[in-house]
XYZ file of C-alpha atoms in Angstrom:
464
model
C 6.084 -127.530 -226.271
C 5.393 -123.692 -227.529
C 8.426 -122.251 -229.666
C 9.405 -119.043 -228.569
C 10.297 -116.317 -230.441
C 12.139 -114.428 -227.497
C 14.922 -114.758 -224.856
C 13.667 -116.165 -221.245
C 15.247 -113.027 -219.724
C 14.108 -111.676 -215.766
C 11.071 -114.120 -215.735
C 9.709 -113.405 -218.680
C 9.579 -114.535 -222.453
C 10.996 -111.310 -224.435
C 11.450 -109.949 -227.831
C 15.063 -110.379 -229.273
C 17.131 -106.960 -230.024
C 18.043 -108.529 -233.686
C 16.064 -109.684 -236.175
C 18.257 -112.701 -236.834
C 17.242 -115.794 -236.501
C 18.444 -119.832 -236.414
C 16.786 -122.595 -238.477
C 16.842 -125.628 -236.026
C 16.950 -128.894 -238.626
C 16.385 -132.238 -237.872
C 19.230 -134.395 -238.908
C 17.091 -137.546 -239.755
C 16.032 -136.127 -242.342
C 17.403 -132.370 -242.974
C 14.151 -130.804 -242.650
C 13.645 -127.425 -241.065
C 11.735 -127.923 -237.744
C 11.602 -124.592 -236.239
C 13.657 -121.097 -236.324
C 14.822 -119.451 -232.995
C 16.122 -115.555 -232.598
C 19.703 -115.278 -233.127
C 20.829 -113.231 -230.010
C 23.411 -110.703 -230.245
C 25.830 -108.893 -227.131
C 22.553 -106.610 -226.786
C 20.430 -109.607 -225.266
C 23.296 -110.856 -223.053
C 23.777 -107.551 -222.032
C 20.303 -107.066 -220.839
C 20.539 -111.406 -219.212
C 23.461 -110.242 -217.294
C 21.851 -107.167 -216.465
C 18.893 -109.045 -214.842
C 21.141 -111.615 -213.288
C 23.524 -109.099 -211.352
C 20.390 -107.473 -210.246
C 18.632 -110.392 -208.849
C 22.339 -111.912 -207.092
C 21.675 -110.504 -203.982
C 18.800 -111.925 -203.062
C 19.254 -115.324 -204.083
C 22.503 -115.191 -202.906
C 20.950 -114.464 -199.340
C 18.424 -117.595 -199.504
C 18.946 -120.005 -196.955
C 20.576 -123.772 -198.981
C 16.477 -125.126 -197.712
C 14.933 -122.604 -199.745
C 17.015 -123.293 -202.628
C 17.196 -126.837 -202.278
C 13.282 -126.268 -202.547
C 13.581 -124.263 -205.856
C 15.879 -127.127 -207.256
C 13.661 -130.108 -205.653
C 10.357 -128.248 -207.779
C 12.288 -128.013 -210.707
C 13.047 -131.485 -210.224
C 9.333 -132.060 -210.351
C 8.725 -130.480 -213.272
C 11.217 -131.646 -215.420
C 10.539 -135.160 -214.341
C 6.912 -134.179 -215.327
C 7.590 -133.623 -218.997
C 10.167 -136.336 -219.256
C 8.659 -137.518 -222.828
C 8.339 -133.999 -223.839
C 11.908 -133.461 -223.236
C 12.852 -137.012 -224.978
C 10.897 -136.481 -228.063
C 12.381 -133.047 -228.436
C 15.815 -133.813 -228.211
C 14.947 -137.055 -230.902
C 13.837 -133.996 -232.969
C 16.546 -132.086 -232.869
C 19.262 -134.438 -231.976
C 18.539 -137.260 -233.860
C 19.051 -139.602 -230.959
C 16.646 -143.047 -231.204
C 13.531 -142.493 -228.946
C 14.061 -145.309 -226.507
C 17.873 -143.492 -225.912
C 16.225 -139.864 -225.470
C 14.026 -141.410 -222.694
C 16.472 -143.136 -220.968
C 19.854 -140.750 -220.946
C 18.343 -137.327 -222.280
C 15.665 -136.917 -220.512
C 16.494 -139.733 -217.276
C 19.920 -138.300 -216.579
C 19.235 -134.748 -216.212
C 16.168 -135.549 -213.777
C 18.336 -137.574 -212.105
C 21.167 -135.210 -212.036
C 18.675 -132.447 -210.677
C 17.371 -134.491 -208.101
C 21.169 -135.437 -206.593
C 21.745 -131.263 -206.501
C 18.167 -130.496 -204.870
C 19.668 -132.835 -201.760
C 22.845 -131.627 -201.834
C 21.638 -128.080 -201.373
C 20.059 -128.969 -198.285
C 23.070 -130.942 -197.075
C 25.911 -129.684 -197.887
C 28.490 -127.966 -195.656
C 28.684 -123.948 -196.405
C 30.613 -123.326 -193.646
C 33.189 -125.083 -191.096
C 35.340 -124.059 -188.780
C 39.618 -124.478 -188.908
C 40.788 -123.340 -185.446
C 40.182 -120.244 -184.840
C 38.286 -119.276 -188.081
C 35.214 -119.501 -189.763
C 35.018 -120.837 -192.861
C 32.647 -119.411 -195.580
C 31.580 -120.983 -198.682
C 29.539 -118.554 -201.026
C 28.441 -118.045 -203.965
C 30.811 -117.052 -206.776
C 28.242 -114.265 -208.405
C 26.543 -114.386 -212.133
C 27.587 -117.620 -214.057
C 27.763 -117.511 -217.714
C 26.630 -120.708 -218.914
C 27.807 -121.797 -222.522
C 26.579 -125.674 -223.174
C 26.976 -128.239 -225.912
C 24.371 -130.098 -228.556
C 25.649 -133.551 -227.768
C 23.344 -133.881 -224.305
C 21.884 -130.681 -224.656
C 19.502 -131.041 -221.318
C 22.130 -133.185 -219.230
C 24.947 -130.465 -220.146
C 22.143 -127.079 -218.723
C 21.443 -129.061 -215.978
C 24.485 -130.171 -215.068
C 25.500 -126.732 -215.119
C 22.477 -124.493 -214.236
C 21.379 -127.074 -210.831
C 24.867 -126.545 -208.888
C 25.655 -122.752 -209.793
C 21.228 -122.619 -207.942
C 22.214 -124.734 -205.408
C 25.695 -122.622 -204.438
C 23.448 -119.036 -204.679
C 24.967 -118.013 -208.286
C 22.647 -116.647 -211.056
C 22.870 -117.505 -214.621
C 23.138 -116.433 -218.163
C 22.824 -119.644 -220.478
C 23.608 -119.672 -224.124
C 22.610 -123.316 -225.352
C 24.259 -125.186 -228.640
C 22.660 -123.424 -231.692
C 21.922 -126.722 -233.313
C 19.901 -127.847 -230.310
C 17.763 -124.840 -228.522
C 14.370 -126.471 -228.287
C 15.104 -128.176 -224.931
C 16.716 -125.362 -223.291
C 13.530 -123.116 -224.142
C 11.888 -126.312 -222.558
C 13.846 -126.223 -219.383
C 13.180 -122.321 -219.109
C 9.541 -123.163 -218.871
C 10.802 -125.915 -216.058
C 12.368 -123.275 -214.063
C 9.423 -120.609 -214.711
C 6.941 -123.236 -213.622
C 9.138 -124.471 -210.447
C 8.981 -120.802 -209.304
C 12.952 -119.784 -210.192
C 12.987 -116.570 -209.309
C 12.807 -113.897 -212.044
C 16.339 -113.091 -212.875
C 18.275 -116.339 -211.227
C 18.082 -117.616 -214.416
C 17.752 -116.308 -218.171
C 18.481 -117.643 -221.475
C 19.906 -116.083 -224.748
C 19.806 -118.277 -227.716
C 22.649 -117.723 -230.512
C 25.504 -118.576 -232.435
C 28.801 -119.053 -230.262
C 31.228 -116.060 -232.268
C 28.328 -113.679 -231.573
C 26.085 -114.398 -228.288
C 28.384 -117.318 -226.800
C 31.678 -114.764 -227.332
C 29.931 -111.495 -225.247
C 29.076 -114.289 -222.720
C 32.487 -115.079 -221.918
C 33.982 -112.074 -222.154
C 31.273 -110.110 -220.152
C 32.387 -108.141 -217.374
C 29.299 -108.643 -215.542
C 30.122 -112.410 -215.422
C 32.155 -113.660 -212.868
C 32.815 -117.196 -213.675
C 32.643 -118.870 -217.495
C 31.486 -122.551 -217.531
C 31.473 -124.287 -220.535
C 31.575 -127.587 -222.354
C 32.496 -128.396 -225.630
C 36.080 -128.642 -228.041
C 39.456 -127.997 -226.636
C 39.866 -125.282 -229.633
C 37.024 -123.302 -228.408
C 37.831 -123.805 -224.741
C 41.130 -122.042 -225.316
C 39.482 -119.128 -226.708
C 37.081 -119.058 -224.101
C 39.860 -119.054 -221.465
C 41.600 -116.728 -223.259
C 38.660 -114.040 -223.047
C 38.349 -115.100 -219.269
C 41.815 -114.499 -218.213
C 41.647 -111.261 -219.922
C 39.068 -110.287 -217.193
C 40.832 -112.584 -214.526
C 37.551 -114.321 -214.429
C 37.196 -118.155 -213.368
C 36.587 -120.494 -215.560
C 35.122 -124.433 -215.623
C 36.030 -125.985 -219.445
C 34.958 -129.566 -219.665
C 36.448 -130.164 -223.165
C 37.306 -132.892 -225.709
C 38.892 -136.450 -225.090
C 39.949 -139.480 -226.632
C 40.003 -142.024 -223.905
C 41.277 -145.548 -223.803
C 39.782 -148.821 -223.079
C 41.985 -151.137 -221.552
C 41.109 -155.024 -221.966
C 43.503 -157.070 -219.615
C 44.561 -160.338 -220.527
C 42.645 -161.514 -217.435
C 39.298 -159.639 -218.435
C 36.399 -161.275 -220.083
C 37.241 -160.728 -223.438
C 33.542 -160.708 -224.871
C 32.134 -158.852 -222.328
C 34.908 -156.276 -222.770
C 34.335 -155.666 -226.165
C 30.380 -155.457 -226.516
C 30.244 -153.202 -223.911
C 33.542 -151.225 -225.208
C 31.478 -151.344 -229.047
C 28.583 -149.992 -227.257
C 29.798 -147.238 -225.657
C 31.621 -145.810 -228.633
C 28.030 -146.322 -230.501
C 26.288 -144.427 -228.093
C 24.652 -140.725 -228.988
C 26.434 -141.938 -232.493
C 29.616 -141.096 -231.196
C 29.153 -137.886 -229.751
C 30.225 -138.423 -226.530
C 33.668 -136.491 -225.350
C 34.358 -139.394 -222.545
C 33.772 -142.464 -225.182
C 35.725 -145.263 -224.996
C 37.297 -144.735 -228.570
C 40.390 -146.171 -228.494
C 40.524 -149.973 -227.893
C 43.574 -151.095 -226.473
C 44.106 -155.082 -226.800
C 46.953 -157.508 -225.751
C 48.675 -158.737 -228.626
C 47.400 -162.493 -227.841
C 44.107 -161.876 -228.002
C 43.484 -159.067 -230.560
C 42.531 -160.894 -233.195
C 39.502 -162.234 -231.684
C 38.620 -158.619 -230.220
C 38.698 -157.747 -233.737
C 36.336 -160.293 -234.733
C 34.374 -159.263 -231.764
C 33.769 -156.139 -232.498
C 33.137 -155.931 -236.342
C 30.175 -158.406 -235.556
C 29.246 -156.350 -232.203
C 29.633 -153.091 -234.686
C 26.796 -154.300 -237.484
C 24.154 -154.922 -235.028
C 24.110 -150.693 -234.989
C 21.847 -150.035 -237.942
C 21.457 -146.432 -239.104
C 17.869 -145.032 -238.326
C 17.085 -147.813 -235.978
C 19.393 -148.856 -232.930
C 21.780 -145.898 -233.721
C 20.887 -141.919 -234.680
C 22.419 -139.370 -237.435
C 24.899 -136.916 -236.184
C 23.817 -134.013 -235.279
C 24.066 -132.065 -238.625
C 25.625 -131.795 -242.442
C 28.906 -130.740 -241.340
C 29.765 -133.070 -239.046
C 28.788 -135.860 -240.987
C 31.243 -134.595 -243.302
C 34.009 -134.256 -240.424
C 33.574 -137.749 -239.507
C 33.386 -139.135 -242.943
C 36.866 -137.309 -243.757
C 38.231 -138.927 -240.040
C 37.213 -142.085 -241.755
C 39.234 -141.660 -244.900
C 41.902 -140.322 -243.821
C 42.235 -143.830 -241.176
C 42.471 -145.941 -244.482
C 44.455 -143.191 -245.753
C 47.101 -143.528 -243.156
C 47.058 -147.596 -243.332
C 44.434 -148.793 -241.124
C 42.676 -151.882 -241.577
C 38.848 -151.296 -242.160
C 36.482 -154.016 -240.533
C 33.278 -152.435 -240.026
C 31.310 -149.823 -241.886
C 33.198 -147.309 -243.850
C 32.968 -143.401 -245.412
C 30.220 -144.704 -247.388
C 26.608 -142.996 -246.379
C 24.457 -145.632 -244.981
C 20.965 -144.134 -245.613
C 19.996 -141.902 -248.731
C 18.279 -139.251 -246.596
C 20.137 -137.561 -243.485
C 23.216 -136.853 -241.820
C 23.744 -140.736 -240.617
C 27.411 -142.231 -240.735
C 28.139 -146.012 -240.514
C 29.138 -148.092 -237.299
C 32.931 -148.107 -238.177
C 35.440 -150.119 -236.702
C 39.345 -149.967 -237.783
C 41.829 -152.521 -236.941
C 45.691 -152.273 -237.158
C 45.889 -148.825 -235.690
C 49.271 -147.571 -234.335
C 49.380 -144.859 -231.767
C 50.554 -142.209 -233.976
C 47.438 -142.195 -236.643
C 45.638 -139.511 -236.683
C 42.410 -141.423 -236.023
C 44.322 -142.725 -232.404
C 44.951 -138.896 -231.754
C 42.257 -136.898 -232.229
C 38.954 -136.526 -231.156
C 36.183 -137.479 -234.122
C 32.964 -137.563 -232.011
C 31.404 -140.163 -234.243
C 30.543 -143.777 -234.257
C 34.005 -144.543 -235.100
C 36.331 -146.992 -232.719
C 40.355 -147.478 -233.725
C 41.173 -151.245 -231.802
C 45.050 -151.202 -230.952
C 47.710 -153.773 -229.415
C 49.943 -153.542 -226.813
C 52.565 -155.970 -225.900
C 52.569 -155.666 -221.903
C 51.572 -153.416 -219.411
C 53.372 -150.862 -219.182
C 52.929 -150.419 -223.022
C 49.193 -150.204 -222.354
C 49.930 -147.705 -220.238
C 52.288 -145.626 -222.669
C 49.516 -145.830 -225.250
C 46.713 -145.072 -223.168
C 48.709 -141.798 -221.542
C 49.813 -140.863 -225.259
C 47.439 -138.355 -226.127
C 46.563 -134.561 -225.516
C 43.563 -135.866 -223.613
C 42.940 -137.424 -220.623
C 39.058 -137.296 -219.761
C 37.837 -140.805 -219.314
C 38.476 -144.503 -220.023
C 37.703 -148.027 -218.818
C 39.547 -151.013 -217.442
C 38.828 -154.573 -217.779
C 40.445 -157.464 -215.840
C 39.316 -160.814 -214.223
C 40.220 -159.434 -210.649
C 39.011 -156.137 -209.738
C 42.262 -155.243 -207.743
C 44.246 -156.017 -210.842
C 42.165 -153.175 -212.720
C 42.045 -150.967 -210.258
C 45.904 -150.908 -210.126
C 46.057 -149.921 -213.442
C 43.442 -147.189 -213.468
C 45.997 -145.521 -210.798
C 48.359 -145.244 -213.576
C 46.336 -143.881 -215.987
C 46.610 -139.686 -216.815
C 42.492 -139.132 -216.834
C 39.469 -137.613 -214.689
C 37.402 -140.782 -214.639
C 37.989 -144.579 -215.282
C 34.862 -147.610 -215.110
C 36.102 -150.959 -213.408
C 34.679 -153.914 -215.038
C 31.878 -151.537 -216.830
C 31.279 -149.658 -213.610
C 27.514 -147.889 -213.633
C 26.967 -144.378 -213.931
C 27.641 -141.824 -210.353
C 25.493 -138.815 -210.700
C 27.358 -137.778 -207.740
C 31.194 -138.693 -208.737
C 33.016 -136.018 -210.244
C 33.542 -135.327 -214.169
C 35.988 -133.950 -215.692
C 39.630 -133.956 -217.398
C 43.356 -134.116 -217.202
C 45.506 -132.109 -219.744
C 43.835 -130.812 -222.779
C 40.297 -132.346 -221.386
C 39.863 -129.349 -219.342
C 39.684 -127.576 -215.605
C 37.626 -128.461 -213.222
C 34.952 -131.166 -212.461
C 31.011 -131.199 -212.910
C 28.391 -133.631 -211.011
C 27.974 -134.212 -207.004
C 29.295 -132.273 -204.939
C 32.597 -131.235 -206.820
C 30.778 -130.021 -209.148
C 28.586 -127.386 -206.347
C 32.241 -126.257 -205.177
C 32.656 -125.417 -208.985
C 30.338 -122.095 -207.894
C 31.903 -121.031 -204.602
C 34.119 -118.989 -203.519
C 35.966 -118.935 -200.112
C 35.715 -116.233 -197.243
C 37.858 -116.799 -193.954
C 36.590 -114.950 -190.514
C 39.185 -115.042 -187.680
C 38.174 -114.854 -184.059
C-alpha cells in the first residue's frame, strides 16, 4: 500500500496541522517501518467538522443504499485481503498464516454480515398506536485498539454506516498502516466524502479531543478498563453515549465430564493466540481437583509446541514485552508453580515472550486477577461446582469464557451461572452475528450482529 503523510479527512488525503509525527516499528525485529503524522485536537476538529456536515445526508439514505456502500466496501476489502494480512504481520507481528485467516478473514467477514443487515433490518415498528423510529445517533467518534487493528475499525466503522452515523476514527498508534488501508477501502467503495475520516495520533492528544468533542455524539471505544474510565469520564461530562468494550480475564471451565485433552489444547490455544493479546482469552484455567494434574501435564507439552517467530508472534512492542515479563515474575514471585516457558527472552532480536504456563495458582494472585494480554495461562483447581463458579465470578471482569463437559446440557447449565458477555460450549465456533461484549469492569454495551447496529441508534416515538 502507499503511506500517507496526511489525515483521510472529507474524501480526501490531507496535510496534518502538526508537524509531529509516529515511527510505526515492527516488533519482530524493532526496526522502523514507516512514520505517520501525529494528529493533534486541530485535525479532529476539522474530521468532526466534515462529519457533522456530511450527517444529514447520509443520515437520509435509504438502509439499500447504504447496505450498497457497506456491500462495495465489502468488495474491496475482500480484494486486498493479503495486502491487509501482510500489513498487519508488519506491524503487528502476528505469523502470516494467522493475519490471513483472523486479520484480514474476520473483518471481511464481519463487513459482509453488516452490508445484509443494513438491508434487513427493522428501522421502524409499530407498538399500538405509535410509530416506532430507529435513527441514527449522529457523528461517532471511533477510538480502536492495536491487538486486531482491522477487525476492531470494522467492527466499529460497518454498524455506525449501516445505522446512518458518520465517523471520526483515531486507530492504535502502534498499528496505523491498516487503518490508512481501510480508508483507501472506503474511498474506493465510494463512502461518501465526509461519512468517514481518519486522524492518526497518540491517545492523550488526538484520542482525548475525540472523546471529549462536542461535535461527537456517541464515544466507542475498545481497549483497557483504565482508559475506558477516563474516556467515560470525558463523555459523561458532555452527557454523551458511550460503547467501552474493555479488558477481561475470563475463565475456562473443564468439567469433570469434559474431554479432558480436548479441553486443554484448545484452552492452550486460545490463550496462545495473537500472543496473548486477546481481551476475551481464555486465561484462567479452571480444573477439578481430580484431574488437574494431568491438565497440567497437558498443557506444558500443548504450551512448547508455540515457538517464538514461528507458530506464535512478538507482542506488539518494547513495553509490553516488559509488562508481561514483570506479570511473569511477579507469578513466581507470589508462589506459583512454573511449567512452561518463563521471564526469560526467547529470541535475541524482538519483542517475543515465551509460551508460559503456571500451575498452583490460587484465586487471589495477582496473575489470576489481572489482565496481562500475553501468552501467559494461570491453570487453577476447584473442588466442586459451585467453587468453579466462585472462582470463575471472582474477578473485576466478566467478558468471556468457555465451558467444557461431556453433555452439552450439563455445560450449558453452568454457563447460566457464570457473570460474563459471552461463553463457547464445547469450543463453540466463532458468530459474526452474536453479540460481544462485557459484564462489570469489561465494559457497556455489545459489538457484532445486530446488537452491535442498535449500538448507533437512537429511538423516536410518533403517536397517532
Amino acid at each position: 500500500m502507499k503511506q500517507h503523510d496526511g489525515m483521510y479527512i472529507d474524501g480526501s488525503w490531507r496535510p496534518a496541522e502538526g508537524s509531529g509525527t509516529i515511527e510505526v516499528v515492527g516488533p519482530a525485529d524493532g526496526k522502523v517501518i514507516a512514520t505517520v503524522p501525529a494528529g493533534s485536537a486541530r485535525d479532529i476538529d476539522a474530521a468532526v467538522l466534515a462529519a457533522r456536515a456530511a450527517l444529514p445526508g447520509w443520515a437520509a439514505t435509504t438502509p439499500a443504499d447504504r447496505a450498497a456502500v457497506l456491500s462495495a466496501l465489502h468488495g474491496q476489502l475482500a480484494a486486498r485481503a493479503e495486502e491487509i494480512a501482510g500489513t498487519v504481520t508488519a506491524e503487528l507481528g502476528s505469523p502470516l498464516a494467522f493475519s490471513r485467516a483472523v486479520h484480514a478473514g474476520a473483518p471481511v467477514a464481519v463487513c459482509a454480515s453488516y452490508a445484509e443487515l443494513a438491508a434487513s433490518y427493522a428501522f421502524e415498528e409499530r407498538i399500538g398506536n405509535s410509530t416506532v423510529l430507529l435513527e441514527p445517533v449522529g457523528v461517532v467518534g471511533a477510538i480502536t485498539p492495536w491487538n486486531y487493528p482491522l477487525h476492531q475499525i470494522v467492527a466499529k466503522v460497518a454498524p455506525a454506516l449501516a445505522a446512518g452515523c458518520t465517523v471520526v476514527l483515531k486507530p492504535a498508534e502502534d498499528t496505523p498502516l491498516v487503518a490508512q488501508l481501510f480508508a483507501e477501502c472506503a474511498d474506493a467503495a465510494g463512502v461518501p466524502a465526509g461519512v468517514f475520516n481518519l486522524v492518526t495520533g497518540l491517545g492523550p492528544d488526538a484520542g482525548a479531543a475525540l472523546a471529549g468533542h462536542e461535535g461527537v455524539d456517541l464515544v466507542s471505544f475498545t481497549g483497557s478498563t483504565a482508559v475506558g474510565r477516563k474516556i467515560g469520564a470525558l463523555a459523561g461530562a458532555a452527557v454523551k453515549r458511550v460503547a467501552l468494550e474493555l479488558g477481561g480475564k475470563s475463565a475456562n471451565v473443564i468439567l469433570p465430564s469434559a474431554d479432558l485433552g480436548r479441553a486443554v489444547a484448545v484452552g492452550v490455544a486460545n490463550v496462545m493466540s495473537n500472543s496473548g493479546q486477546t481481551c476475551s482469552a481464555w486465561t484462567r484455567m479452571l480444573v477439578h481437583t481430580d484431574r488437574y494434574d494431568e491438565a497440567v501435564e497437558l498443557a506444558a507439552a500443548a504450551a512448547a509446541k508455540y515457538v517464538p517467530g514461528e507458530r506464535i508472534g512478538p507482542v506488539v512492542n518494547a513495553a509490553q514485552q516488559s509488562r508481561v515479563r514483570g506479570y511473569i515474575e511477579q507469578g513466581i514471585a507470589e508462589g506459583a508453580r512454573l511449567v512452561a516457558g518463563g521471564p526469560e527472552a526467547p529470541r535475541p532480536e524482538g519483542c517475543y515472550i515465551s509460551p508460559t504456563v503456571f500451575a498452583d495458582v490460587t484465586p487471589g494472585m495477582t496473575i489470576a486477577q489481572e489482565e496481562i494480554f500475553g501468552p501467559v495461562l494461570s491453570i487453577l483447581r476447584y473442588e466442586d461446582e459451585d467453587d468453579a463458579v466462585r472462582i470463575a465470578n471472582g474477578t473485576v471482569y466478566g467478558l468471556a469464557g468457555a465451558v467444557w463437559a461431556g453433555d452439552e446440557a450439563e455445560a450449558v447449565a453452568f454457563a447460566r451461572r457464570l457473570e460474563t458477555g459471552q461463553v463457547d460450549i464445547n469450543g463453540g465456533r466463532f458468530n459474526p452475528l452474536a453479540p460481544f461484549g462485557g459484564y462489570k469492569q469489561s465494559g457497556i454495551g455489545r459489538e457484532l450482529g445486530p446488537h452491535g447496529l442498535a449500538e448507533y441508534l437512537q429511538t423516536k416515538s410518533l403517536q397517532f
